[in-house]
Amino acid sequence: MKALSAHHVGLTVADLEATLAFYRDVLDLSIADRFSVGGEAFADAVGVEGARADFAHLEADGIRIELVEYDPAARAAPATGLNQPGAAHVGLSVEDLDAFYASLPEDVPTISDPRTTESGTRILFLRDPEGNLIEVLETDSSR
C-alpha cells in the first residue's frame, strides 16, 4: 500500500460566499480554486441523494482548506464544542499572536484572549461566520 499524503482539510458550510470572504479578508488566505460538482457519481460517493456542491480551496502555507456548500443542505448541526466526538478545527500559525488578535475585526467571535498553554504554545480560538472553530497559534520558537 502506498503512503498517504495530505491534500486538504474540509469544512462544510451553509453560506460559501460569506465564509469564503472571512477566510480571504480576515485571515488573508488566497483562493486557489473554485468549482462545482454534481451528478450521480458524486451523490453516490458522498451518500446524499441528488447532491451537488460548490467548492472553494484556499491556501494557507502548504495546507489547503476546502470550503464546501452542499445542495441539499443538512438540516441538523452537530455540537460545536472542541470536547465533542467528531469536533473539528482548522489550525493556523502566526509569528505574533497578540498582533494578530489586535488586528481582528470587533465582530469576530473568539473563545478567549490569547493564552499560553503548559507546553509553551500561545493559542487563540475564534469562529468563522458558520461557527467553525479556527485555532491560531504562536509556537515556542525552540520547537
mmCIF file of C-alpha atoms in Angstrom:
data_model
loop_
_atom_site.group_PDB
_atom_site.id
_atom_site.type_symbol
_atom_site.label_atom_id
_atom_site.label_comp_id
_atom_site.label_asym_id
_atom_site.label_seq_id
_atom_site.Cartn_x
_atom_site.Cartn_y
_atom_site.Cartn_z
ATOM 1 C CA MET A 1 0.000 0.000 0.000
ATOM 2 C CA LYS A 2 1.311 3.455 -0.900
ATOM 3 C CA ALA A 3 1.805 6.035 1.824
ATOM 4 C CA LEU A 4 -0.900 8.661 2.027
ATOM 5 C CA SER A 5 -0.135 12.350 1.722
ATOM 6 C CA ALA A 6 -2.206 15.257 2.945
ATOM 7 C CA HIS A 7 -4.418 17.008 0.395
ATOM 8 C CA HIS A 8 -6.831 19.277 2.300
ATOM 9 C CA VAL A 9 -8.864 19.983 5.411
ATOM 10 C CA GLY A 10 -12.551 20.304 4.556
ATOM 11 C CA LEU A 11 -15.305 22.304 6.206
ATOM 12 C CA THR A 12 -18.940 22.072 5.150
ATOM 13 C CA VAL A 13 -20.636 25.469 5.357
ATOM 14 C CA ALA A 14 -24.142 26.833 4.791
ATOM 15 C CA ASP A 15 -23.064 30.092 3.087
ATOM 16 C CA LEU A 16 -19.979 29.657 0.926
ATOM 17 C CA GLU A 17 -19.719 33.307 -0.130
ATOM 18 C CA ALA A 18 -19.801 34.733 3.415
ATOM 19 C CA THR A 19 -17.429 32.098 4.770
ATOM 20 C CA LEU A 20 -15.042 32.482 1.840
ATOM 21 C CA ALA A 21 -14.960 36.251 2.386
ATOM 22 C CA PHE A 22 -13.999 35.674 6.047
ATOM 23 C CA TYR A 23 -11.093 33.338 5.221
ATOM 24 C CA ARG A 24 -9.917 35.628 2.408
ATOM 25 C CA ASP A 25 -10.423 39.051 4.022
ATOM 26 C CA VAL A 26 -9.970 38.407 7.763
ATOM 27 C CA LEU A 27 -7.437 35.561 7.685
ATOM 28 C CA ASP A 28 -5.749 36.759 4.456
ATOM 29 C CA LEU A 29 -5.741 33.347 2.775
ATOM 30 C CA SER A 30 -5.532 33.194 -1.001
ATOM 31 C CA ILE A 31 -8.166 31.467 -3.119
ATOM 32 C CA ALA A 32 -6.537 28.670 -5.093
ATOM 33 C CA ASP A 33 -9.590 27.287 -6.881
ATOM 34 C CA ARG A 34 -13.400 27.399 -7.119
ATOM 35 C CA PHE A 35 -15.573 24.746 -8.719
ATOM 36 C CA SER A 36 -18.892 22.886 -8.542
ATOM 37 C CA VAL A 37 -19.529 19.150 -8.587
ATOM 38 C CA GLY A 38 -22.765 17.230 -9.082
ATOM 39 C CA GLY A 39 -24.139 14.176 -10.823
ATOM 40 C CA GLU A 40 -24.910 10.620 -9.854
ATOM 41 C CA ALA A 41 -21.313 9.566 -9.138
ATOM 42 C CA PHE A 42 -20.800 12.490 -6.736
ATOM 43 C CA ALA A 43 -24.137 11.907 -4.981
ATOM 44 C CA ASP A 44 -23.310 8.214 -4.573
ATOM 45 C CA ALA A 45 -19.783 8.987 -3.322
ATOM 46 C CA VAL A 46 -20.985 11.388 -0.595
ATOM 47 C CA GLY A 47 -24.078 9.337 0.258
ATOM 48 C CA VAL A 48 -26.528 12.229 -0.280
ATOM 49 C CA GLU A 49 -29.280 11.657 -2.831
ATOM 50 C CA GLY A 50 -29.209 14.301 -5.582
ATOM 51 C CA ALA A 51 -26.212 16.072 -4.045
ATOM 52 C CA ARG A 52 -24.315 18.846 -5.755
ATOM 53 C CA ALA A 53 -21.832 21.179 -4.109
ATOM 54 C CA ASP A 54 -19.888 24.386 -4.639
ATOM 55 C CA PHE A 55 -16.273 24.322 -3.501
ATOM 56 C CA ALA A 56 -13.563 26.863 -2.727
ATOM 57 C CA HIS A 57 -9.949 25.902 -1.990
ATOM 58 C CA LEU A 58 -7.771 28.300 -0.019
ATOM 59 C CA GLU A 59 -4.015 28.107 0.519
ATOM 60 C CA ALA A 60 -2.516 28.507 3.982
ATOM 61 C CA ASP A 61 1.252 27.998 3.702
ATOM 62 C CA GLY A 62 1.076 24.499 2.290
ATOM 63 C CA ILE A 63 -2.271 23.490 3.787
ATOM 64 C CA ARG A 64 -5.296 23.546 1.525
ATOM 65 C CA ILE A 65 -8.560 24.440 3.232
ATOM 66 C CA GLU A 66 -11.642 23.297 1.358
ATOM 67 C CA LEU A 67 -14.933 25.067 1.975
ATOM 68 C CA VAL A 68 -17.953 23.262 0.553
ATOM 69 C CA GLU A 69 -21.624 24.238 0.382
ATOM 70 C CA TYR A 70 -23.968 21.318 -0.340
ATOM 71 C CA ASP A 71 -27.348 21.275 -2.025
ATOM 72 C CA PRO A 72 -29.372 19.829 -0.443
ATOM 73 C CA ALA A 73 -28.013 21.148 2.860
ATOM 74 C CA ALA A 74 -28.210 19.110 6.068
ATOM 75 C CA ARG A 75 -30.977 20.040 8.463
ATOM 76 C CA ALA A 76 -29.259 19.407 11.816
ATOM 77 C CA ALA A 77 -25.857 20.534 13.037
ATOM 78 C CA PRO A 78 -23.579 18.621 15.430
ATOM 79 C CA ALA A 79 -22.421 20.022 18.757
ATOM 80 C CA THR A 80 -19.691 22.641 18.302
ATOM 81 C CA GLY A 81 -17.558 22.199 21.443
ATOM 82 C CA LEU A 82 -13.989 21.031 20.967
ATOM 83 C CA ASN A 83 -14.527 18.278 23.527
ATOM 84 C CA GLN A 84 -17.314 16.655 21.459
ATOM 85 C CA PRO A 85 -16.547 13.484 19.497
ATOM 86 C CA GLY A 86 -16.227 14.414 15.828
ATOM 87 C CA ALA A 87 -15.324 18.018 16.619
ATOM 88 C CA ALA A 88 -13.033 19.610 14.078
ATOM 89 C CA HIS A 89 -10.989 22.772 13.801
ATOM 90 C CA VAL A 90 -8.511 24.354 11.427
ATOM 91 C CA GLY A 91 -5.104 25.247 12.909
ATOM 92 C CA LEU A 92 -3.169 28.210 11.507
ATOM 93 C CA SER A 93 0.057 29.699 12.861
ATOM 94 C CA VAL A 94 1.256 33.284 13.098
ATOM 95 C CA GLU A 95 4.521 34.840 14.243
ATOM 96 C CA ASP A 96 2.863 37.323 16.636
ATOM 97 C CA LEU A 97 -0.414 36.148 18.144
ATOM 98 C CA ASP A 98 -1.018 39.371 20.069
ATOM 99 C CA ALA A 99 -0.672 41.465 16.906
ATOM 100 C CA PHE A 100 -2.995 39.086 15.050
ATOM 101 C CA TYR A 101 -5.556 39.289 17.870
ATOM 102 C CA ALA A 102 -5.370 43.094 17.890
ATOM 103 C CA SER A 103 -5.971 43.171 14.127
ATOM 104 C CA LEU A 104 -9.182 41.116 14.242
ATOM 105 C CA PRO A 105 -12.389 42.972 13.426
ATOM 106 C CA GLU A 106 -14.524 43.519 16.541
ATOM 107 C CA ASP A 107 -17.326 41.307 15.216
ATOM 108 C CA VAL A 108 -15.140 38.163 15.002
ATOM 109 C CA PRO A 109 -16.080 35.935 17.948
ATOM 110 C CA THR A 110 -13.212 34.489 19.990
ATOM 111 C CA ILE A 111 -13.386 31.971 22.812
ATOM 112 C CA SER A 112 -10.830 33.902 24.881
ATOM 113 C CA ASP A 113 -7.933 36.305 24.654
ATOM 114 C CA PRO A 114 -4.602 34.712 23.586
ATOM 115 C CA ARG A 115 -3.413 32.210 26.204
ATOM 116 C CA THR A 116 -0.129 30.388 26.834
ATOM 117 C CA THR A 117 -0.542 26.645 27.404
ATOM 118 C CA GLU A 118 1.570 24.376 29.641
ATOM 119 C CA SER A 119 3.545 23.362 26.551
ATOM 120 C CA GLY A 120 4.545 26.985 25.893
ATOM 121 C CA THR A 121 2.323 27.347 22.838
ATOM 122 C CA ARG A 122 0.251 30.517 22.653
ATOM 123 C CA ILE A 123 -3.238 29.869 21.301
ATOM 124 C CA LEU A 124 -6.428 31.664 20.404
ATOM 125 C CA PHE A 125 -9.650 30.088 19.156
ATOM 126 C CA LEU A 126 -12.060 32.041 17.006
ATOM 127 C CA ARG A 127 -15.107 31.170 14.947
ATOM 128 C CA ASP A 128 -15.786 31.768 11.280
ATOM 129 C CA PRO A 129 -19.235 33.026 10.190
ATOM 130 C CA GLU A 130 -20.519 29.425 10.167
ATOM 131 C CA GLY A 131 -19.340 28.737 13.732
ATOM 132 C CA ASN A 132 -16.393 26.537 12.676
ATOM 133 C CA LEU A 133 -13.502 26.694 15.094
ATOM 134 C CA ILE A 134 -10.159 28.078 13.998
ATOM 135 C CA GLU A 135 -7.118 27.749 16.247
ATOM 136 C CA VAL A 136 -4.499 30.425 15.688
ATOM 137 C CA LEU A 137 -1.240 29.595 17.392
ATOM 138 C CA GLU A 138 2.185 31.014 18.026
ATOM 139 C CA THR A 139 4.555 28.195 18.906
ATOM 140 C CA ASP A 140 7.618 28.359 21.081
ATOM 141 C CA SER A 141 10.411 29.124 18.605
ATOM 142 C CA SER A 142 12.645 26.450 20.194
ATOM 143 C CA ARG A 143 10.331 23.661 18.886
#
